[in-house]
Backbone as a chain_set.jsonl record, in Angstrom:
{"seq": "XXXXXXXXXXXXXXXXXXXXXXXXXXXXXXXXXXXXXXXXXXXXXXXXXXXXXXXXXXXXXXXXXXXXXXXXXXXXXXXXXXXXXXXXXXXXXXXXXXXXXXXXXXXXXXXXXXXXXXXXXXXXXXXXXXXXXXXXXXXXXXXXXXXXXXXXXXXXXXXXXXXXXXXXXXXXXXXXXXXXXXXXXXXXXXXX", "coords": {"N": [[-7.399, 9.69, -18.769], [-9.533, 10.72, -17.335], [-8.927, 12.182, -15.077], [-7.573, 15.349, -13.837], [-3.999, 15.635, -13.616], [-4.128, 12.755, -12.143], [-2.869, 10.784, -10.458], [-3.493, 11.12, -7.303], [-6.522, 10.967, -7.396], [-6.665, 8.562, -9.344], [-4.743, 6.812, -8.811], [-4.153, 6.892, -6.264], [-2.178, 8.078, -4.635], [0.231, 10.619, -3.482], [1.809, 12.95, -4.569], [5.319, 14.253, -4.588], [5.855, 15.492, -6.242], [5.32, 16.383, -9.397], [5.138, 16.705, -12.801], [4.854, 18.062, -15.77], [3.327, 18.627, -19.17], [3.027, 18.039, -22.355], [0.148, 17.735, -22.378], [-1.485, 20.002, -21.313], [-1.241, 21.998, -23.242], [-2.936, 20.15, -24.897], [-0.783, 19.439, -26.727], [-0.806, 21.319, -28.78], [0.986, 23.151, -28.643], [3.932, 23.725, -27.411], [4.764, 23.614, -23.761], [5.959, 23.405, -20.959], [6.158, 22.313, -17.447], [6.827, 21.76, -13.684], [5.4, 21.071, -10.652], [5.429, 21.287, -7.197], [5.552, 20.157, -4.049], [4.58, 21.62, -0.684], [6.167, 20.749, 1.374], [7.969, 19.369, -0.089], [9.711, 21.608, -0.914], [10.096, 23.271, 0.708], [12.302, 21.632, 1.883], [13.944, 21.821, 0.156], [15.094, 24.78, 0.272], [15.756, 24.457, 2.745], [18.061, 22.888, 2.206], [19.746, 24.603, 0.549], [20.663, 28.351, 0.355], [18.877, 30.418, 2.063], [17.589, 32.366, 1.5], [17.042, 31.343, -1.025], [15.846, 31.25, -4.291], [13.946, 28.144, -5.868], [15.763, 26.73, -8.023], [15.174, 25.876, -11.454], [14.812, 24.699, -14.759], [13.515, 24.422, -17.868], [12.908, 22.969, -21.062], [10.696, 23.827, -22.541], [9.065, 25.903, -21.296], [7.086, 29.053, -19.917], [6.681, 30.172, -22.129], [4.673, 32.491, -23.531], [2.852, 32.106, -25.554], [3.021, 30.077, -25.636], [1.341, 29.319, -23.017], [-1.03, 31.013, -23.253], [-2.481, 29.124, -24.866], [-2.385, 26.881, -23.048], [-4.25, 27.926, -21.029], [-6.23, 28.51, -22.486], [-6.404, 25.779, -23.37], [-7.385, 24.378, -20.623], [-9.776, 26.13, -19.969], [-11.322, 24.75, -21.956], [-11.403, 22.178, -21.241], [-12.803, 22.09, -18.702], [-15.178, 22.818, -19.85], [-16.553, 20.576, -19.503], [-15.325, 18.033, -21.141], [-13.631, 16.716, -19.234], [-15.354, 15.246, -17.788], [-16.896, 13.64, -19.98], [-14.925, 11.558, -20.56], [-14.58, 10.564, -18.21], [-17.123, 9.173, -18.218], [-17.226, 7.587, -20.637], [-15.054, 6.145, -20.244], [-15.427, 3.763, -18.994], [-17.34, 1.978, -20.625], [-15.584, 1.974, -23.013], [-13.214, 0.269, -22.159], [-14.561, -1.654, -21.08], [-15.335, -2.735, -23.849], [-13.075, -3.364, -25.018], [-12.322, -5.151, -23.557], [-13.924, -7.342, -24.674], [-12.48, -8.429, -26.532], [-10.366, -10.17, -25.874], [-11.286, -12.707, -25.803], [-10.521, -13.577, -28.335], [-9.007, -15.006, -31.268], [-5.64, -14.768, -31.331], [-5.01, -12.564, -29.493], [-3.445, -11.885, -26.706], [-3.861, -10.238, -24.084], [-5.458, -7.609, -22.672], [-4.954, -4.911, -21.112], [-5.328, -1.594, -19.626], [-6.279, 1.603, -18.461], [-8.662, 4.102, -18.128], [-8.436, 5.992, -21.048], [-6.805, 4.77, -21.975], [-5.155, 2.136, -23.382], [-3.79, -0.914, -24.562], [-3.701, -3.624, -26.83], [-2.713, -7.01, -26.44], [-0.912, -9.497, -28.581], [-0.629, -12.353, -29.641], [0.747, -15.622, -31.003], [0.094, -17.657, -30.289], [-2.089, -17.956, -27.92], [-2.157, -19.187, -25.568], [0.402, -20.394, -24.56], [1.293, -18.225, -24.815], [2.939, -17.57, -27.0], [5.146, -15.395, -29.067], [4.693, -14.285, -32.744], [6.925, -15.116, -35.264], [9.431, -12.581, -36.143], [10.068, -10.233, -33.583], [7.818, -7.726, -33.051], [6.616, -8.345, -35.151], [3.986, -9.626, -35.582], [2.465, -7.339, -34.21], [2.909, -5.336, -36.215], [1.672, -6.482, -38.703], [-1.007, -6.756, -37.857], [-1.497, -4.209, -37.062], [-1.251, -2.424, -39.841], [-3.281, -4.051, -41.027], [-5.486, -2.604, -39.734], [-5.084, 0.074, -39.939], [-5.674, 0.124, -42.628], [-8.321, -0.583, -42.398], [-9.615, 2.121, -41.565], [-8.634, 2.712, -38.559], [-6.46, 4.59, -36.963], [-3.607, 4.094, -35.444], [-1.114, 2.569, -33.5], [1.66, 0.158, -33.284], [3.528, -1.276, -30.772], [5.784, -3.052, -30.411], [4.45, -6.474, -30.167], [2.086, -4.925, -29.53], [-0.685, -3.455, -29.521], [-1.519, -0.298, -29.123], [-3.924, 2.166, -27.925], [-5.304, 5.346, -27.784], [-7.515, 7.168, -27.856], [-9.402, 10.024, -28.961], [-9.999, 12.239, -26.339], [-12.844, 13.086, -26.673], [-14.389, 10.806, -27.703], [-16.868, 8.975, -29.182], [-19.483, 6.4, -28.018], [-20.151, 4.835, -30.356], [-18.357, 5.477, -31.918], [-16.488, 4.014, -30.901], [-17.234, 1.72, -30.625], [-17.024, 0.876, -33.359], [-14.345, 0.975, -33.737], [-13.555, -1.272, -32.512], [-14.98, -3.009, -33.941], [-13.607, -2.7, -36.198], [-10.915, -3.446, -35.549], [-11.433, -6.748, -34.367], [-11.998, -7.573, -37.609], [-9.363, -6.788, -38.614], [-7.99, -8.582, -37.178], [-8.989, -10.642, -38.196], [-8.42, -10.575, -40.78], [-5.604, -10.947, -40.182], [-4.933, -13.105, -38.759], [-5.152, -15.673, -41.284], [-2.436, -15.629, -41.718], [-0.79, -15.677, -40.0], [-1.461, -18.78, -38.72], [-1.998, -20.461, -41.447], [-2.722, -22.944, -41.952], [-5.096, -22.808, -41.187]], "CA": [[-7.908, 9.074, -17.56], [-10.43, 11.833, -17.052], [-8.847, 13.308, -14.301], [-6.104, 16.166, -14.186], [-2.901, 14.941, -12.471], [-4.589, 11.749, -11.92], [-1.935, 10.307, -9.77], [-4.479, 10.938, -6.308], [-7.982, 10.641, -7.948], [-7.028, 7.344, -9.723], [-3.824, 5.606, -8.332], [-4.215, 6.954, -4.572], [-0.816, 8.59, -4.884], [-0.383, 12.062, -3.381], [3.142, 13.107, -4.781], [6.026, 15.629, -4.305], [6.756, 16.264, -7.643], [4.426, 16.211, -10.812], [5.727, 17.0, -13.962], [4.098, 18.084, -17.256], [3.86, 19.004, -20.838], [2.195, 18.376, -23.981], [-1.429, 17.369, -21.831], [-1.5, 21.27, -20.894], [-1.856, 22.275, -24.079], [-3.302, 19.449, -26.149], [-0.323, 19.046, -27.824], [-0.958, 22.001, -29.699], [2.111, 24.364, -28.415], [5.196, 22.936, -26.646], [5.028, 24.213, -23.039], [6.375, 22.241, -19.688], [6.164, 22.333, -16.362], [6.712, 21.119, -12.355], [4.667, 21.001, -9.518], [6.413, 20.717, -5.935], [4.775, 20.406, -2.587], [5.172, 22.882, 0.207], [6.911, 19.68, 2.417], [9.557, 19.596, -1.034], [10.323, 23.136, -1.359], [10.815, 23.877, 2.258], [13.398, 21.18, 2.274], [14.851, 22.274, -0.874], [15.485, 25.776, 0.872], [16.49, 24.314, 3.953], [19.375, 22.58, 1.866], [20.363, 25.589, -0.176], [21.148, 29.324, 1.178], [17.9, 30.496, 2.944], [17.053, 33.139, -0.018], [17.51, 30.889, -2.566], [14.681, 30.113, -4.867], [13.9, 27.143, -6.129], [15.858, 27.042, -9.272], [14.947, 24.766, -11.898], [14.507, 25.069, -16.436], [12.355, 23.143, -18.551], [13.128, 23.233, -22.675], [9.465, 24.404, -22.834], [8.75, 26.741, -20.155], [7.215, 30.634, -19.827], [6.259, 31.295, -23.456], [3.664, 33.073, -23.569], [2.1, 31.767, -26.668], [2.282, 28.139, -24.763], [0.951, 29.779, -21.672], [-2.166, 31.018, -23.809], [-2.532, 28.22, -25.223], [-2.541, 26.052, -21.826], [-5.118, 28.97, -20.521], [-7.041, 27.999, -23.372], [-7.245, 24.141, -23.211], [-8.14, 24.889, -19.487], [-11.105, 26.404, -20.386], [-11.972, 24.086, -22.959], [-11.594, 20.987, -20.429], [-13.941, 22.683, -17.679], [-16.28, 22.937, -20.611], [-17.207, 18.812, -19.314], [-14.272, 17.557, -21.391], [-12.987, 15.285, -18.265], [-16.493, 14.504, -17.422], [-17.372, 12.5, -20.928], [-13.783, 10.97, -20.051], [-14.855, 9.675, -17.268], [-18.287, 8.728, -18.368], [-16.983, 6.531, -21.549], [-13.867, 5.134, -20.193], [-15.721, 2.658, -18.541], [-17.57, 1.358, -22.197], [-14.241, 1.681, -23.482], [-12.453, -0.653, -21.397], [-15.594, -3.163, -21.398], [-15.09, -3.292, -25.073], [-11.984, -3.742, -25.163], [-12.003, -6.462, -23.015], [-14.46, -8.523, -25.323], [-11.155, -9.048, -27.506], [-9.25, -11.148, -25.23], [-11.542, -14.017, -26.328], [-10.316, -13.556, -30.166], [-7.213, -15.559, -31.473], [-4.298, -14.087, -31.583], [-4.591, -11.43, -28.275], [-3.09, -12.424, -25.759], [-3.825, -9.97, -23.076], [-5.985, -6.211, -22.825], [-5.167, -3.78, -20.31], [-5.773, -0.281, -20.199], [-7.372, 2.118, -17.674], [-9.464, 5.259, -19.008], [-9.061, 5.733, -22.497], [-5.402, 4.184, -22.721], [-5.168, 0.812, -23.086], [-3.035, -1.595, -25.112], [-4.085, -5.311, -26.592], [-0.948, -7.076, -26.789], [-0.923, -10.277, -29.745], [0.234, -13.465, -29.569], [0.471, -16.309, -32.277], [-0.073, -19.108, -29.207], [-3.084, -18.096, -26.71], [-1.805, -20.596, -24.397], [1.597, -20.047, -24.561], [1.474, -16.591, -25.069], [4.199, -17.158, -27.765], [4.994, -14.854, -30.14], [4.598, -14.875, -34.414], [7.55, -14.833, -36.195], [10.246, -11.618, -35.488], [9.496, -9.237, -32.478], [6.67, -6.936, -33.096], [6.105, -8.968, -36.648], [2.261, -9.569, -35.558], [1.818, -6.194, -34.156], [2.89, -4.263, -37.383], [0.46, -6.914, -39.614], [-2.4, -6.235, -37.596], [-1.778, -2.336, -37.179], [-1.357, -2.167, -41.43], [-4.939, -3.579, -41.211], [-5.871, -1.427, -38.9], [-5.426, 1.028, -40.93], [-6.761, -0.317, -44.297], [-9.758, -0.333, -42.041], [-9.549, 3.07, -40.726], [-8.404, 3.173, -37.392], [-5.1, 4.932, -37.244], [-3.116, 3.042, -34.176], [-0.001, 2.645, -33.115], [1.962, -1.323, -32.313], [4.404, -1.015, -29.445], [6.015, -4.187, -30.475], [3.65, -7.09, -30.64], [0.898, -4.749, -28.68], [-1.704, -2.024, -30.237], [-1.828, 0.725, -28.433], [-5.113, 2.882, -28.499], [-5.18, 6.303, -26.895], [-8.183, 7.739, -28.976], [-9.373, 11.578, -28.492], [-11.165, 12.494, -25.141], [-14.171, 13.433, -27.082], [-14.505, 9.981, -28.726], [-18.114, 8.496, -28.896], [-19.403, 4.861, -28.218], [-20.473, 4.671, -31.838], [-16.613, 5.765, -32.298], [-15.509, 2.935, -29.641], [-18.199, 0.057, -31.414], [-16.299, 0.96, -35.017], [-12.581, 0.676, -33.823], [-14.004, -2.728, -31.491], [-15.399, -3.859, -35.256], [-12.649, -2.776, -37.256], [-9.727, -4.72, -34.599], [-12.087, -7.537, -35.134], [-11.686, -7.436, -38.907], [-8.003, -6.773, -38.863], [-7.461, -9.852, -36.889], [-9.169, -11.775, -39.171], [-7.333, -10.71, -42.156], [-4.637, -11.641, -40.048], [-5.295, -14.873, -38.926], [-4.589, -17.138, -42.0], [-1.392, -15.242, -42.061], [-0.355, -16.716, -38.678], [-1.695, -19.821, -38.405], [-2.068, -20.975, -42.848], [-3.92, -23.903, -42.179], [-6.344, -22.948, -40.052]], "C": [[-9.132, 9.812, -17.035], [-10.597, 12.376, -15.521], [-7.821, 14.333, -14.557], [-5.351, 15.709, -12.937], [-3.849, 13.797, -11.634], [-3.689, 11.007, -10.749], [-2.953, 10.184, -8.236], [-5.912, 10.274, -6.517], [-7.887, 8.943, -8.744], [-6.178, 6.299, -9.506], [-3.762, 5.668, -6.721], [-2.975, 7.324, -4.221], [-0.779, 10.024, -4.496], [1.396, 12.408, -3.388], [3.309, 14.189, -5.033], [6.372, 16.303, -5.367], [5.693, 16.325, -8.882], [5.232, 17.601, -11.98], [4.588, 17.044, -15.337], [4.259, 18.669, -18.637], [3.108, 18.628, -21.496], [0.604, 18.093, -23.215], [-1.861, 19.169, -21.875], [-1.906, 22.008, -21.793], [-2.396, 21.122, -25.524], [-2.254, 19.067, -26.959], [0.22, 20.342, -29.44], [0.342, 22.953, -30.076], [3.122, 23.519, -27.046], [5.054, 23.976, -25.063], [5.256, 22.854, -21.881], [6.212, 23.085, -18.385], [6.014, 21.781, -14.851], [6.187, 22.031, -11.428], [5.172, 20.227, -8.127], [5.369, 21.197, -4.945], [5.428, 21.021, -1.773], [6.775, 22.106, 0.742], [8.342, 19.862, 1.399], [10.563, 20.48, -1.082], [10.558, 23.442, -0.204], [12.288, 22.684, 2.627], [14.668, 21.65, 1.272], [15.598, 23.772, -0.403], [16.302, 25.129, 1.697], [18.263, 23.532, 3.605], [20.32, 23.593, 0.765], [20.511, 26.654, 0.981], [19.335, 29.584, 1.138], [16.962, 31.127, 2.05], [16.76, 32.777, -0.811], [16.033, 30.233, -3.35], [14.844, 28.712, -5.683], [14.543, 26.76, -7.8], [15.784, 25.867, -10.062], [14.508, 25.346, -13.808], [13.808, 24.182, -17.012], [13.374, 24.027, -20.388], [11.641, 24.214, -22.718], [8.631, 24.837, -21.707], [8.337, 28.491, -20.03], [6.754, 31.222, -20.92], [4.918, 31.383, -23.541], [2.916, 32.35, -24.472], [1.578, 30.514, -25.951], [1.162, 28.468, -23.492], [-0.637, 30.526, -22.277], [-3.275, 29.948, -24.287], [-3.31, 26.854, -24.271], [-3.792, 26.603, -21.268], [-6.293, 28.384, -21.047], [-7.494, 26.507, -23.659], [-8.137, 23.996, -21.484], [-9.334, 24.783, -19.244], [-11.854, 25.543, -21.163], [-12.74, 22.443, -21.941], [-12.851, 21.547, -19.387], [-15.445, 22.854, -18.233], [-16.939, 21.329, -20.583], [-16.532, 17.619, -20.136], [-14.195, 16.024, -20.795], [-14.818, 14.67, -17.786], [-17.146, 13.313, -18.33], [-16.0, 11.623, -20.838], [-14.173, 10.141, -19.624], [-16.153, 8.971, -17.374], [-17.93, 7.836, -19.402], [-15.742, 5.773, -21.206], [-14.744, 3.817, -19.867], [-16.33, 1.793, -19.634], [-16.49, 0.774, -22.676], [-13.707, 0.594, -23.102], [-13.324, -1.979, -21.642], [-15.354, -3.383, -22.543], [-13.798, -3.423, -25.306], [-11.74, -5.411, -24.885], [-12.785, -7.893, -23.734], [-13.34, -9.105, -26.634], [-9.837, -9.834, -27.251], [-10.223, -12.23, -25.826], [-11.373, -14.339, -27.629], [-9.133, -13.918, -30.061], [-6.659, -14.817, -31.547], [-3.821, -12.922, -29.971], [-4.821, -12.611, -27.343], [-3.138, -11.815, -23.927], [-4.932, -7.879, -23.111], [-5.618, -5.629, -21.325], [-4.721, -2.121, -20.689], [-6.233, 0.409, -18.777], [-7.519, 3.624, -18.415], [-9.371, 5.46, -20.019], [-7.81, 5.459, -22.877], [-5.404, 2.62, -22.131], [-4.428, 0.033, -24.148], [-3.728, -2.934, -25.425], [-2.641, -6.06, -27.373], [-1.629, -8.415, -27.569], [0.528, -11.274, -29.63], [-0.031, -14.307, -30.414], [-0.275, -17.532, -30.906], [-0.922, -18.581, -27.826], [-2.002, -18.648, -25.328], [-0.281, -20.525, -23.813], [2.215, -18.959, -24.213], [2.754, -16.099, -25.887], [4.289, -15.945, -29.228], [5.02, -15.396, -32.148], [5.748, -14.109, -34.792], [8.803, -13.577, -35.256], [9.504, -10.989, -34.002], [8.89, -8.145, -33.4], [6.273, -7.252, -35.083], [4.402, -8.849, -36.745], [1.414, -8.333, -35.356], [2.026, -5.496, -35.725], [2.294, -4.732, -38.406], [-0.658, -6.478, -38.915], [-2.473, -4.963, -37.514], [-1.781, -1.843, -38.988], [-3.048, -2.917, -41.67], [-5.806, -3.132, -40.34], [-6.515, -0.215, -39.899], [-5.549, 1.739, -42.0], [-7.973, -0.149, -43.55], [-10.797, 1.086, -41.078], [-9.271, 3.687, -39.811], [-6.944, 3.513, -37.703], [-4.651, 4.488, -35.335], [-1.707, 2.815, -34.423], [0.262, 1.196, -32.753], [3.165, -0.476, -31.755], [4.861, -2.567, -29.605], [4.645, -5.198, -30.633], [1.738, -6.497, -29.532], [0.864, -3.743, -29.915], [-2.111, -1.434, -29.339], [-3.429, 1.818, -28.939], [-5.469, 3.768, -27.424], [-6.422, 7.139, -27.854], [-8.807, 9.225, -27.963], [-10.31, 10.868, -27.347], [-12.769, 12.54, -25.589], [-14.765, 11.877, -27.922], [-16.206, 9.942, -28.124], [-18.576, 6.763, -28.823], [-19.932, 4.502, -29.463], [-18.584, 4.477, -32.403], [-16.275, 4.417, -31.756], [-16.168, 1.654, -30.312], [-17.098, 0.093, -33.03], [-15.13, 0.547, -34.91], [-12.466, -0.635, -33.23], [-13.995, -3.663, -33.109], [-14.029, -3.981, -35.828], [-11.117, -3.605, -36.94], [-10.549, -5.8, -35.263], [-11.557, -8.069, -36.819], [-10.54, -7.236, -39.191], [-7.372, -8.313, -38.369], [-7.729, -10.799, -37.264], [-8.542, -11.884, -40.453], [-6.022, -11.285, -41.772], [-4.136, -12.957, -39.611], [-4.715, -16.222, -39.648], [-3.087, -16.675, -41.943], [-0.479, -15.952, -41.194], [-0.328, -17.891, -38.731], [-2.947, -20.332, -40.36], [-2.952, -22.081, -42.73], [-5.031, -24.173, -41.38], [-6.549, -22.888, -38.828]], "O": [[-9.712, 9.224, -16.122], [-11.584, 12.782, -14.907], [-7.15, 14.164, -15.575], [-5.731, 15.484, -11.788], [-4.236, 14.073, -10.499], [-4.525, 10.592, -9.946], [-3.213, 9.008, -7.98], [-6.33, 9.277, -5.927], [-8.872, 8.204, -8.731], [-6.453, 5.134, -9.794], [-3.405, 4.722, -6.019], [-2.61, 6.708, -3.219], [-1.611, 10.762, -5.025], [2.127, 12.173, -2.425], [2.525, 15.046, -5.443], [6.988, 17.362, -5.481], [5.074, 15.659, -8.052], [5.62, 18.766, -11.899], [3.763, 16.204, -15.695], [5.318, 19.125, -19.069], [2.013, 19.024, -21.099], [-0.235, 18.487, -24.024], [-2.735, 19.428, -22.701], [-2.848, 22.76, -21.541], [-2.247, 21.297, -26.733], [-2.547, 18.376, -27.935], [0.976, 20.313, -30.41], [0.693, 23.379, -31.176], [2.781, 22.912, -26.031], [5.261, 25.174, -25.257], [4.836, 21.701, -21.972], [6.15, 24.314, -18.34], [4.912, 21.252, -14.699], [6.349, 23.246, -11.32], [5.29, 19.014, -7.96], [4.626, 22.179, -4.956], [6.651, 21.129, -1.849], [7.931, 22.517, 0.637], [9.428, 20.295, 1.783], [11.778, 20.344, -1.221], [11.59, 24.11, -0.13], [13.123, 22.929, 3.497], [15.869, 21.787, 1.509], [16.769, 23.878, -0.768], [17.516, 25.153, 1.497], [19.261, 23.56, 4.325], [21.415, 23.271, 0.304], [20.519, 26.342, 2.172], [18.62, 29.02, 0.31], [15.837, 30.696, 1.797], [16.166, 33.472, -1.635], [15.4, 29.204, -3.115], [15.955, 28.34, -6.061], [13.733, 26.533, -8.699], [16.233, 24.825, -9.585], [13.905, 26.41, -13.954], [13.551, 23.107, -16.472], [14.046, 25.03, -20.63], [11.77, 25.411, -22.974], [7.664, 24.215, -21.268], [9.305, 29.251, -20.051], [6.434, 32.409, -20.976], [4.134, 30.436, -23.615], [2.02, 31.795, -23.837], [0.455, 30.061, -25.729], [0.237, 27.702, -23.22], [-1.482, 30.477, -21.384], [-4.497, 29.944, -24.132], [-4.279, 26.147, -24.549], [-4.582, 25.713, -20.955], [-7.19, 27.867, -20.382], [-8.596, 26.127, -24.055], [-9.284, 23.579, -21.323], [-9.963, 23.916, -18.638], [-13.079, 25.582, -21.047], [-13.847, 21.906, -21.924], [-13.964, 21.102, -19.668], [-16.492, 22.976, -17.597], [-17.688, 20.922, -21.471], [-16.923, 16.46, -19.998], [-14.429, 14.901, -21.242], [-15.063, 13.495, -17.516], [-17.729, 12.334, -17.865], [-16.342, 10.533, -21.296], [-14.286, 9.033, -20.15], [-16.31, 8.079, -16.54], [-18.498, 6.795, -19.07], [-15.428, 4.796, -21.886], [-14.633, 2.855, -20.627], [-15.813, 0.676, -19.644], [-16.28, -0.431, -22.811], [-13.758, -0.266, -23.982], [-12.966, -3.02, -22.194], [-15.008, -4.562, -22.623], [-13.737, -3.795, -26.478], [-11.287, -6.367, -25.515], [-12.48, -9.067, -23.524], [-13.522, -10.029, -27.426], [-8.819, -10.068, -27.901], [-9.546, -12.802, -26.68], [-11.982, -15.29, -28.121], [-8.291, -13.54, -29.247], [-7.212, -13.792, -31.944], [-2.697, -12.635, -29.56], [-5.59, -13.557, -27.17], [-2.751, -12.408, -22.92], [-4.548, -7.142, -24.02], [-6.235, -6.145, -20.394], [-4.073, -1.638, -21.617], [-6.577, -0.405, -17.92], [-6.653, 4.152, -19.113], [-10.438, 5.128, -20.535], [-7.483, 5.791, -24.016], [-5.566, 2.126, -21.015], [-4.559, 0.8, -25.102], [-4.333, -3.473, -24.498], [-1.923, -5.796, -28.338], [-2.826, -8.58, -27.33], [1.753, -11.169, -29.574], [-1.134, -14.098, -30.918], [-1.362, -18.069, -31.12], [-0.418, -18.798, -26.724], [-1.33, -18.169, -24.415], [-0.015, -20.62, -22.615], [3.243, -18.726, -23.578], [3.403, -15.057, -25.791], [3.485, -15.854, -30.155], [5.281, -16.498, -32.63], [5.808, -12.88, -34.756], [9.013, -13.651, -34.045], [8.445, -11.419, -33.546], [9.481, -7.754, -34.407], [5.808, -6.487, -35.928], [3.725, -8.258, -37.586], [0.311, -8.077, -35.841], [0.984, -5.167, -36.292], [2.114, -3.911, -39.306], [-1.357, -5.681, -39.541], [-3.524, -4.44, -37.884], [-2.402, -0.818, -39.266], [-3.883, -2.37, -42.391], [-6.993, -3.455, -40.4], [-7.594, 0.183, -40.337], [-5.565, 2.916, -42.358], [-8.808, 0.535, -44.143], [-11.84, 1.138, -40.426], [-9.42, 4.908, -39.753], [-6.284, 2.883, -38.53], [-5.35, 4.622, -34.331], [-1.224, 2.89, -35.553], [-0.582, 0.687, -32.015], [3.613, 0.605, -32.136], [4.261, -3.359, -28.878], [3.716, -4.685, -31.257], [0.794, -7.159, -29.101], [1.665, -3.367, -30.772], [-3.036, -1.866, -28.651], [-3.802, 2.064, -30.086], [-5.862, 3.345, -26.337], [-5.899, 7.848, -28.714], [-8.707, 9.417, -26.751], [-10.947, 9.818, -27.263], [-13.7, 12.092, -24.92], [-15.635, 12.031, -28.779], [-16.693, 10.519, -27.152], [-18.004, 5.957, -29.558], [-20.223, 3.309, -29.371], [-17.947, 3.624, -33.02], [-15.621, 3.728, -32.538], [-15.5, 0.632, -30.469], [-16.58, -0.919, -33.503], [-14.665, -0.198, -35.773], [-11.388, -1.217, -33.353], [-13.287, -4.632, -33.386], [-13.4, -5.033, -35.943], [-10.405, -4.183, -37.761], [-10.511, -5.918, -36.488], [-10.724, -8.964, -36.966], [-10.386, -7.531, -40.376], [-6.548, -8.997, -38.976], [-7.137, -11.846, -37.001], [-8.214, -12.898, -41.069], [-5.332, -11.939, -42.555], [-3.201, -13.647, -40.015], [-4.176, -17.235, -39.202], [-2.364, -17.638, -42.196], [0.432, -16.689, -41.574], [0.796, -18.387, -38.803], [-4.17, -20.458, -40.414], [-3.951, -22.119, -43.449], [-5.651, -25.175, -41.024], [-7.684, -23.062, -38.384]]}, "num_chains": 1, "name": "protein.A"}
């Protein structure tokens, strides 16, 4: 989304709790962790014994290695990271959205560089082809015969591509959808 803890900066949300994990470090090293507001934690006292800290465990919490790690994507993000984020989501999204007028999708949303195009055999209908997530897992196999590596979520394609992508990057995976949904096409709808 190309903010951190996005929840204020892009939903207008100013919450008691935030929770995290693999964002912190990229993914790279398992570490977790929560974020409580003063207003939380003073009630959380006020319903325990007066001393009592706030006790709470994560699976992936404290290790050092993760905690280097996290230190280290940190730094990396501050290096203008969230700033090309926020400077190509908006491309992103516009191209995206020129693929609702192509058969078979039935719907694009997304905000900052996650977005989904969900696939339908019937526009109009918005019915599906064949089993549940039948259309998504033909068009994600030419997907990626055509390079893009992508994920269906049932009859949607999910597309979460790196922070660092480029609009050269974002025109290629625009083409190569394109081109998957045409291979898939006769497959759907045989006579045309």
């Amino acid at each position: 989304l190309g903010h951190v803890f996005a929840s204020g900066d892009v939903f207008g949300i100013d919450p008691d709790m935030i929770t995290f994990a693999k964002g912190i470090t990229s993914g790279y090293f398992p570490l977790g962790g929560v974020i409580i507001s003063e207003r939380l934690l003073e009630e959380l006292r006020r319903s325990n014994h007066p001393d009592a800290l706030f006790g709470h465990g994560l699976t992936y919490t404290s290790h050092p290695i993760g905690c280097a790690v996290a230190l280290k994507n940190l730094d990396l993000l501050e290096e203008g990271v969230l700033q090309h984020t926020r400077e190509i989501a908006p491309y992103f999204q516009a191209q995206l959205r020129t693929l609702e007028e192509l058969p078979l999708v039935g719907e694009v949303r997304g905000v900052g560089l996650i977005a989904a195009v969900e696939l339908v055999a019937d526009k109009a209908t918005k019915a599906p082809w064949g089993k549940p997530a039948a259309l998504g897992a033909l068009v994600n196999g030419f997907l990626q015969q055509n390079g893009v590596i992508s994920r269906n979520m049932g009859d949607a394609i999910a597309f979460c591509p790196p922070l660092i992508i480029t609009e050269a990057q974002i025109d290629a995976v625009i083409d190569a959808f394109e081109r998957s949904l045409a291979a898939a096409l006769p497959q759907v709808h045989p006579q045309g």
